[in-house]
mmCIF file with all atom_site columns, C-alpha atoms in Angstrom:
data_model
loop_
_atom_site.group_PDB
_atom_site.id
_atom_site.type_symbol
_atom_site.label_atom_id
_atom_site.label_alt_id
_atom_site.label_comp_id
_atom_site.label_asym_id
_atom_site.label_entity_id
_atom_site.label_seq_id
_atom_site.pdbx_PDB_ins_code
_atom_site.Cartn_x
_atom_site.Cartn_y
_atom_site.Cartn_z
_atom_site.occupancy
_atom_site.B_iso_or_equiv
_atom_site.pdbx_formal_charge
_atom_site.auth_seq_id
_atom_site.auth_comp_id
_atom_site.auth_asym_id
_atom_site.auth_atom_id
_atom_site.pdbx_PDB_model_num
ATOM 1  C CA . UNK A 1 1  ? -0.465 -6.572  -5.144 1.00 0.00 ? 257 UNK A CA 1
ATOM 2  C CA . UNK A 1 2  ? 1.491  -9.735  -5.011 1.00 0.00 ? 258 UNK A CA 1
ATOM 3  C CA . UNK A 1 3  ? 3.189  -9.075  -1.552 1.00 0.00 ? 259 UNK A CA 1
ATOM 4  C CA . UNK A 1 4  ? -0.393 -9.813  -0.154 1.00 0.00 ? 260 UNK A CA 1
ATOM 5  C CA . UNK A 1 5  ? -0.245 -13.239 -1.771 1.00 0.00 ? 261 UNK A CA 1
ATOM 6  C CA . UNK A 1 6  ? 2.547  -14.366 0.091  1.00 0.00 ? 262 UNK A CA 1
ATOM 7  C CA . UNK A 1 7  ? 1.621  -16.184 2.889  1.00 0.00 ? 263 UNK A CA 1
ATOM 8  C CA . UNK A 1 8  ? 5.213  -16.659 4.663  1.00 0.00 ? 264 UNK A CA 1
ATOM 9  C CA . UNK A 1 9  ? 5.478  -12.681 4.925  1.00 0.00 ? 265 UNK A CA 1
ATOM 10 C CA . UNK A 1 10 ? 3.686  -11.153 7.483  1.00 0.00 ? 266 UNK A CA 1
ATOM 11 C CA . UNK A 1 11 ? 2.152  -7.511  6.465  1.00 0.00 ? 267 UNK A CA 1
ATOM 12 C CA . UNK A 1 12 ? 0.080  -5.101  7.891  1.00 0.00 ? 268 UNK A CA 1
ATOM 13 C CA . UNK A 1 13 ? -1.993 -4.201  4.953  1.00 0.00 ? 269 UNK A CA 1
ATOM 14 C CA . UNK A 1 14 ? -2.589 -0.551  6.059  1.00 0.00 ? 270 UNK A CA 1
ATOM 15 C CA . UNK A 1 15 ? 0.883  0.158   7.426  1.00 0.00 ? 271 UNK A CA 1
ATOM 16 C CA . UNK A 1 16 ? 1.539  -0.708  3.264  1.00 0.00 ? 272 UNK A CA 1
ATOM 17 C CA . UNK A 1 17 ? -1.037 1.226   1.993  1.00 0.00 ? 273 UNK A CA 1
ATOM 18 C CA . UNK A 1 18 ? 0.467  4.683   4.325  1.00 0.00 ? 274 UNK A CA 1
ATOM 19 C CA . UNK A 1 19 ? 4.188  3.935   2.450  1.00 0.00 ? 275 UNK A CA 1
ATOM 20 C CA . UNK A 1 20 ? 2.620  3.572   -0.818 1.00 0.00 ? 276 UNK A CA 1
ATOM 21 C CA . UNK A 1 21 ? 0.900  6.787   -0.624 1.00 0.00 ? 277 UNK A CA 1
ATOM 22 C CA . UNK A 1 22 ? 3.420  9.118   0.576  1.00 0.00 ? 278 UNK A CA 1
ATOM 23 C CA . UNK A 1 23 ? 5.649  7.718   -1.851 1.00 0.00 ? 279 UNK A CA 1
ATOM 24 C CA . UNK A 1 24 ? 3.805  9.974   -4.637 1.00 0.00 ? 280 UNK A CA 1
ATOM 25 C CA . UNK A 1 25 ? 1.310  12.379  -5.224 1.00 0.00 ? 281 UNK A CA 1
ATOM 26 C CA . UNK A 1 26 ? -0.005 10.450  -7.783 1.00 0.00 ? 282 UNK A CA 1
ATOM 27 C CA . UNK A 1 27 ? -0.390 7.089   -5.761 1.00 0.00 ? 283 UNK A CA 1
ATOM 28 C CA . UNK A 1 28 ? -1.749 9.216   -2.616 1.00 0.00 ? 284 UNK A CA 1
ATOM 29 C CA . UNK A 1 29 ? -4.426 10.396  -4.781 1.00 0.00 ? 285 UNK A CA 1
ATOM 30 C CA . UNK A 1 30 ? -5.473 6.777   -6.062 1.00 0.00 ? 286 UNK A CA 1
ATOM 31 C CA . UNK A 1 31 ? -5.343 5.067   -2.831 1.00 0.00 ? 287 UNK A CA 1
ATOM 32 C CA . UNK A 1 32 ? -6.918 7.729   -1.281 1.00 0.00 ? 288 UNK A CA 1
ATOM 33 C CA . UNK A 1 33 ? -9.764 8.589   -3.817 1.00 0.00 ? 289 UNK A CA 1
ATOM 34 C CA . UNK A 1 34 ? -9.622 12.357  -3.469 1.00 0.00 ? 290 UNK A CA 1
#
């Protein structure tokens, strides 16, 4: 992920991860490991 290498952005990591999963089914599945 190469938002997690900037250092002048401030992220919450899991607040990331949540978007990115309920974006797709498919992503849901891998970040969640079902």
């Amino acid at each position: 992920m190469l938002l997690s290498c900037e250092k002048d952005i401030s992220l919450n990591l899991d607040e990331a991860l949540d978007r990115m999963g309920k974006s797709s089914e498919l992503m849901e599945r891998a970040l969640l490991f079902k």
